[in-house]
GROMACS .gro file of C-alpha atoms in nm:
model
  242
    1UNK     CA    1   4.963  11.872   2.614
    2UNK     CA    2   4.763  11.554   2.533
    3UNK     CA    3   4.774  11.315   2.813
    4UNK     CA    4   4.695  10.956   2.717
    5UNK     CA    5   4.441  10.809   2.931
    6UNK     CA    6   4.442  10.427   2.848
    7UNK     CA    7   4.722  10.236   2.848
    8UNK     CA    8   4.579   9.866   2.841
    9UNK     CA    9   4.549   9.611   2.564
   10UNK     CA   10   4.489   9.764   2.229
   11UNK     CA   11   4.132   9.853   2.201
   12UNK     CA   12   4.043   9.714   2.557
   13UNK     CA   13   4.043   9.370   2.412
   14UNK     CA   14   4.059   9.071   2.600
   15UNK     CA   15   4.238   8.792   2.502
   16UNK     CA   16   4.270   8.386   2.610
   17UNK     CA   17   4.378   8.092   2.405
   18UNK     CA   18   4.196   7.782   2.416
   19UNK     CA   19   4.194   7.385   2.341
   20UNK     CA   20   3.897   7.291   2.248
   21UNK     CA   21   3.745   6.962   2.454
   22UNK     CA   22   3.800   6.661   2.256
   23UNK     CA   23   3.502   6.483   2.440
   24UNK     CA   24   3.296   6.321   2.188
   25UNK     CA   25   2.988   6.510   2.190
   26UNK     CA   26   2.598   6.421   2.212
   27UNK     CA   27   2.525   6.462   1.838
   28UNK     CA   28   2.788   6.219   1.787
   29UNK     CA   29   3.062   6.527   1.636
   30UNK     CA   30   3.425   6.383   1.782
   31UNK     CA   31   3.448   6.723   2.003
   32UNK     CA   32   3.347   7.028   2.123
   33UNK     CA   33   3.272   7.321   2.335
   34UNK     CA   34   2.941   7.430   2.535
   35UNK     CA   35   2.681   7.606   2.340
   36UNK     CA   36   2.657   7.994   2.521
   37UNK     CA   37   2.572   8.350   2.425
   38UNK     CA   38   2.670   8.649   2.548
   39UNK     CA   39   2.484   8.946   2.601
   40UNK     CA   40   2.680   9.296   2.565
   41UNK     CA   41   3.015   9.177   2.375
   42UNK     CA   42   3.123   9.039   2.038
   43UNK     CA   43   3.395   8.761   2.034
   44UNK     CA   44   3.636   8.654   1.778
   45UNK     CA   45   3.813   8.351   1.691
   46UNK     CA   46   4.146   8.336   1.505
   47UNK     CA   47   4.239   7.994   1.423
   48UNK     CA   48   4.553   7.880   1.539
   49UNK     CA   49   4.533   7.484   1.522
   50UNK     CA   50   4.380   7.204   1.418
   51UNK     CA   51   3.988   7.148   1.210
   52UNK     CA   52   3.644   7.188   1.340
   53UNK     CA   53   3.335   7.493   1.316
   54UNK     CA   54   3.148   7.727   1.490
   55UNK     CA   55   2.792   7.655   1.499
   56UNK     CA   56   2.564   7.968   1.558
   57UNK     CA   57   2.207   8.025   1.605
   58UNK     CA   58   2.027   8.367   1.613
   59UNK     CA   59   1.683   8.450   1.498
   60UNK     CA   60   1.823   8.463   1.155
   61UNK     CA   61   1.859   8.133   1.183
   62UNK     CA   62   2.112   7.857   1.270
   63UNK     CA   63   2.449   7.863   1.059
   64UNK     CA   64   2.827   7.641   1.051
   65UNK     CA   65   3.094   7.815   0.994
   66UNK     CA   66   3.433   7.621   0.903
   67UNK     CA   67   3.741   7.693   1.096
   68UNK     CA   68   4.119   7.618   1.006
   69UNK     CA   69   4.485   7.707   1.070
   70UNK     CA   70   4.445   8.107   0.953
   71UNK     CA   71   4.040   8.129   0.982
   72UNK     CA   72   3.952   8.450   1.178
   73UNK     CA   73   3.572   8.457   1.247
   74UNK     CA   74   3.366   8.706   1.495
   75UNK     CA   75   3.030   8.738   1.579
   76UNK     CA   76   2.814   8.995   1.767
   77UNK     CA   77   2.615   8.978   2.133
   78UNK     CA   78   2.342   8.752   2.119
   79UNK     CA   79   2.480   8.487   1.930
   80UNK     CA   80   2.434   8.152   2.083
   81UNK     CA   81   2.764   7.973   1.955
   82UNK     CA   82   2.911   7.621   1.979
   83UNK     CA   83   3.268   7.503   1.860
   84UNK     CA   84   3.316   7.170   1.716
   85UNK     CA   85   3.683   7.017   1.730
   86UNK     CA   86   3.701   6.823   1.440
   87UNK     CA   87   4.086   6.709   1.570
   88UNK     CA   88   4.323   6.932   1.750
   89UNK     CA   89   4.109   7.250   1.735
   90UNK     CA   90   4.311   7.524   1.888
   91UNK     CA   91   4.202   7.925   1.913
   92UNK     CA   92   4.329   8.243   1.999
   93UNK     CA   93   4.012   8.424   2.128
   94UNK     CA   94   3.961   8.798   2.133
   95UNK     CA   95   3.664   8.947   2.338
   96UNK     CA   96   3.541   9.267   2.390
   97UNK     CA   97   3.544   9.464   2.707
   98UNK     CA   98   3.861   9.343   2.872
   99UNK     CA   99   3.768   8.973   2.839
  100UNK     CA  100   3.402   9.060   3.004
  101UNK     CA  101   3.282   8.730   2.818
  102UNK     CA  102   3.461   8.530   3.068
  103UNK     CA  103   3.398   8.750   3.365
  104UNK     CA  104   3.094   8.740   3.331
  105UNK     CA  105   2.885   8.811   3.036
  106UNK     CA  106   2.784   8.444   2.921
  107UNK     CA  107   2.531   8.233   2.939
  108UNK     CA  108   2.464   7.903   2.833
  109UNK     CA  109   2.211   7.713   2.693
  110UNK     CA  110   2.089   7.543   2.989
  111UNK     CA  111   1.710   7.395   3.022
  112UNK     CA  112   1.495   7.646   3.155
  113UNK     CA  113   1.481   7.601   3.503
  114UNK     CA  114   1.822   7.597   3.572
  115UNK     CA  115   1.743   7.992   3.427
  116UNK     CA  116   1.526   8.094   3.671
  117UNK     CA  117   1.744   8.292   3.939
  118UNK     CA  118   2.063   8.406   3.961
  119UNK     CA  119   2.194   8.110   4.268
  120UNK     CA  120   1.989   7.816   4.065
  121UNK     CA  121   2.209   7.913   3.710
  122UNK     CA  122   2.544   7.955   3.938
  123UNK     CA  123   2.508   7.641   4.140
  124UNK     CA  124   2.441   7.463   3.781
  125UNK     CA  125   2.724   7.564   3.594
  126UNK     CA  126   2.962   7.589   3.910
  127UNK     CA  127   3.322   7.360   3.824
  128UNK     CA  128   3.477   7.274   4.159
  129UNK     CA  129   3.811   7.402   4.224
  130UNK     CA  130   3.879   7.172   4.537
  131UNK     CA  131   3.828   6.822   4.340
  132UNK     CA  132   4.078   6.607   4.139
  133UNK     CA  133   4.103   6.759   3.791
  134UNK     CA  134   3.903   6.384   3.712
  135UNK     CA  135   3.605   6.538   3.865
  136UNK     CA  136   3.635   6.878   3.747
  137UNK     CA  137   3.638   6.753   3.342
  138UNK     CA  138   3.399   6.511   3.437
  139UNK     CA  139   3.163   6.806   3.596
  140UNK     CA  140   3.251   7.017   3.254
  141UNK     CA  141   3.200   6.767   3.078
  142UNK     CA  142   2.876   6.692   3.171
  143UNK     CA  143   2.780   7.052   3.179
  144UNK     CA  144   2.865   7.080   2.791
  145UNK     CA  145   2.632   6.817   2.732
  146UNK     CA  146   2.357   6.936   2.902
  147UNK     CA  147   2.359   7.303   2.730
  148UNK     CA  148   2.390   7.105   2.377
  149UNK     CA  149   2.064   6.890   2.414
  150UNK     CA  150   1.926   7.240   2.471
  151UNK     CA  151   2.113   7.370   2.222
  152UNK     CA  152   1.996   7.100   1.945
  153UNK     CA  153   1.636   7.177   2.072
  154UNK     CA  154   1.631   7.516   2.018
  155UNK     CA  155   1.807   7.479   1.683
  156UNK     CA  156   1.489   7.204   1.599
  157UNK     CA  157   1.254   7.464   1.665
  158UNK     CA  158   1.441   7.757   1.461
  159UNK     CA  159   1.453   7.552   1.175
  160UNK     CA  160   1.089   7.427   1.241
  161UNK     CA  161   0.963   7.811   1.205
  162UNK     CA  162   0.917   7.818   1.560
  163UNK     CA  163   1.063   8.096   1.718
  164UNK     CA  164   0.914   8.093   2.071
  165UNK     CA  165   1.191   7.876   2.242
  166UNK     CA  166   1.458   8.093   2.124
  167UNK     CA  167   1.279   8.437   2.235
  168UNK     CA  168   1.203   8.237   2.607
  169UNK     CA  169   1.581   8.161   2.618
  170UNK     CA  170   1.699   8.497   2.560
  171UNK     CA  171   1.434   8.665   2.775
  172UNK     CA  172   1.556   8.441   3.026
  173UNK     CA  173   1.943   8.491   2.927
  174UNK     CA  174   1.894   8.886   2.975
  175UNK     CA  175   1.728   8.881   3.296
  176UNK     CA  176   1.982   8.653   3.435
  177UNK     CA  177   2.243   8.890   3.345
  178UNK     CA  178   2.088   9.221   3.439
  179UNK     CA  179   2.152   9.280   3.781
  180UNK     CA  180   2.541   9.261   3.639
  181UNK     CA  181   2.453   9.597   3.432
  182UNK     CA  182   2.587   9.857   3.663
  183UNK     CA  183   2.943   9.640   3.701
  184UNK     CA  184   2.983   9.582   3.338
  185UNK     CA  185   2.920   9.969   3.244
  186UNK     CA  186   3.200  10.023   3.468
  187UNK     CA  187   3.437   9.821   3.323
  188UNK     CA  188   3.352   9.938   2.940
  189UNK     CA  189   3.417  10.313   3.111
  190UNK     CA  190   3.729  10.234   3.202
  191UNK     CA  191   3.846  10.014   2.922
  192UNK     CA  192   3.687  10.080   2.553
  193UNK     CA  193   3.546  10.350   2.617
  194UNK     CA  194   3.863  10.529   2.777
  195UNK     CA  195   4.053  10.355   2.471
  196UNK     CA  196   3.824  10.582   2.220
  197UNK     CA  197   3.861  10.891   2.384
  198UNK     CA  198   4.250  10.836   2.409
  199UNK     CA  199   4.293  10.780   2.051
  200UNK     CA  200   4.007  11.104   1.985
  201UNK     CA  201   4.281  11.305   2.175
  202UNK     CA  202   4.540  11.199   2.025
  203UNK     CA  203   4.393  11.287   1.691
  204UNK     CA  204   4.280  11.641   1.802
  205UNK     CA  205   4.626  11.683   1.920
  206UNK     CA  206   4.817  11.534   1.529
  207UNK     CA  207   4.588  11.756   1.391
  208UNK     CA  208   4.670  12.050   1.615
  209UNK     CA  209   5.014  11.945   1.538
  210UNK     CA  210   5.096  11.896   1.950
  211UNK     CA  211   5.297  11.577   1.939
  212UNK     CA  212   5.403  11.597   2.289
  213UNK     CA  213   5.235  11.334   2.406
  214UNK     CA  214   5.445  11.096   2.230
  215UNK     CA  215   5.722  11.166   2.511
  216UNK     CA  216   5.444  10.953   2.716
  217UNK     CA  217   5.484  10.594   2.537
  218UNK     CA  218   5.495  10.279   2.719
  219UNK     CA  219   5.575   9.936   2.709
  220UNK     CA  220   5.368   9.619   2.876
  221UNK     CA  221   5.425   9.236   2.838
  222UNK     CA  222   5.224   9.002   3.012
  223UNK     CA  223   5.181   8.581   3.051
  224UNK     CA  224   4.922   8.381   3.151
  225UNK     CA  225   4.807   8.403   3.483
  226UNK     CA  226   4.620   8.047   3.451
  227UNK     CA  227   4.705   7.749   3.249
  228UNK     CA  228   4.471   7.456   3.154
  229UNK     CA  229   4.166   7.599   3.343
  230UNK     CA  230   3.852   7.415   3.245
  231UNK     CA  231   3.619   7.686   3.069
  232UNK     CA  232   3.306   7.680   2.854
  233UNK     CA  233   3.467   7.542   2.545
  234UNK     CA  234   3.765   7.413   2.661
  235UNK     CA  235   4.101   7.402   2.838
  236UNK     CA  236   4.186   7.786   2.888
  237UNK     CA  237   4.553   7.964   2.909
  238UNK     CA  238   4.374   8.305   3.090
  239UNK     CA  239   4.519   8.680   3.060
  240UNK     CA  240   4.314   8.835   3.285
  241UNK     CA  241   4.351   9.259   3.327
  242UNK     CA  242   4.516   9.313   2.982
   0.00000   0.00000   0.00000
């Protein structure tokens, strides 16, 4: 008999729901998030609340996508991505690789040498948890607008036909992020990856017409294990481990 082997989250999929930071922003939009990319996962948005966009850049170029109530938008690694909250801008957001965007896989669009070493990045976009929650949006806060003056630059220079500040950026991005290579393939192994080869069985075994491992289904629920948490783009409700 068939055995199922994953029994997380449909599709190891990560999920969090976010409020977008209503801080004006630098480029004068009413709101926003922190311009990041991410290196080994895709990310989706479905639209839950409010107006606003997602701004991307990638060497195709730079690009604003609207979002409203009902918008579902994804894009793949490597996309450096910014949300604007246009007025009460609220997403459901679905990751790839049990949430490994915000474990881990992100970086943002800092000036370059706060991307020189692993400590120098950390200690730069480090939010302290033993502060007044004052501090810690005003520390976020600033943060967000740091990565979007970089952010703006390196959109100037796409759309100028120069491509060299991008290509620095994500040279820098990767190396940042490699020593994390080992951990990551780890997790994929034992979430999308054992996902796939749970629903391969169970399609071997339909076709074999062995539907004993049926007898084997299970039920999960789950909550939020953090509320309000101040994240890249905004205040975060977190489901970590689904």
């Amino acid at each position: 008999m068939v055995s199922a082997t994953y029994d997380g989250f449909p599709a190891a999929v990560g999920v969090s729901r976010l409020r977008v930071y209503d801080w004006p922003a630098v480029d004068g939009r009413p709101g926003g998030g922190t311009p990041h990319l991410h290196l080994a996962c895709g990310e989706g948005y479905v639209v839950t609340a409010g107006r606003g966009a997602v701004q991307t850049l990638t060497t195709s170029g730079y690009q604003e996508t609207p979002l409203e109530p009902g918008t579902v938008a994804w894009f793949t690694p490597g996309t450096i991505h910014r949300l604007v909250n246009e007025g009460g801008l609220e997403i459901t957001v679905v990751m790839q690789n049990s949430g490994l965007p915000e474990a881990g896989d992100a970086v943002l669009t800092l000036p370059p040498d706060l991307l020189t070493d692993a400590e120098t990045y950390a200690d730069a976009i480090r939010i302290p948890s033993d502060v007044p929650e004052a501090e810690q949006a005003a520390v976020a806060r600033a943060r967000r607008d740091l990565a979007t003056r970089r952010f703006l630059e390196l959109r100037g220079a796409t759309e100028s036909g120069d491509p060299k500040p991008l290509a620095e950026f994500q040279r820098a991005a990767a190396d940042l992020v490699r020593p994390l290579v080992d951990a990551w393939e780890r997790r994929w192994r034992d979430g999308a990856r054992a996902a796939t080869s749970a629903t391969a069985a169970h399609l071997a075994a339909l076709r074999d017409k062995d539907e004993r491992y049926l007898t084997e289904a299970r039920v999960a629920a789950t909550g939020p294990t953090a509320r309000g948490r101040f994240g890249m783009c905004g205040r975060l409700d977190v489901y970590p481990g689904i």
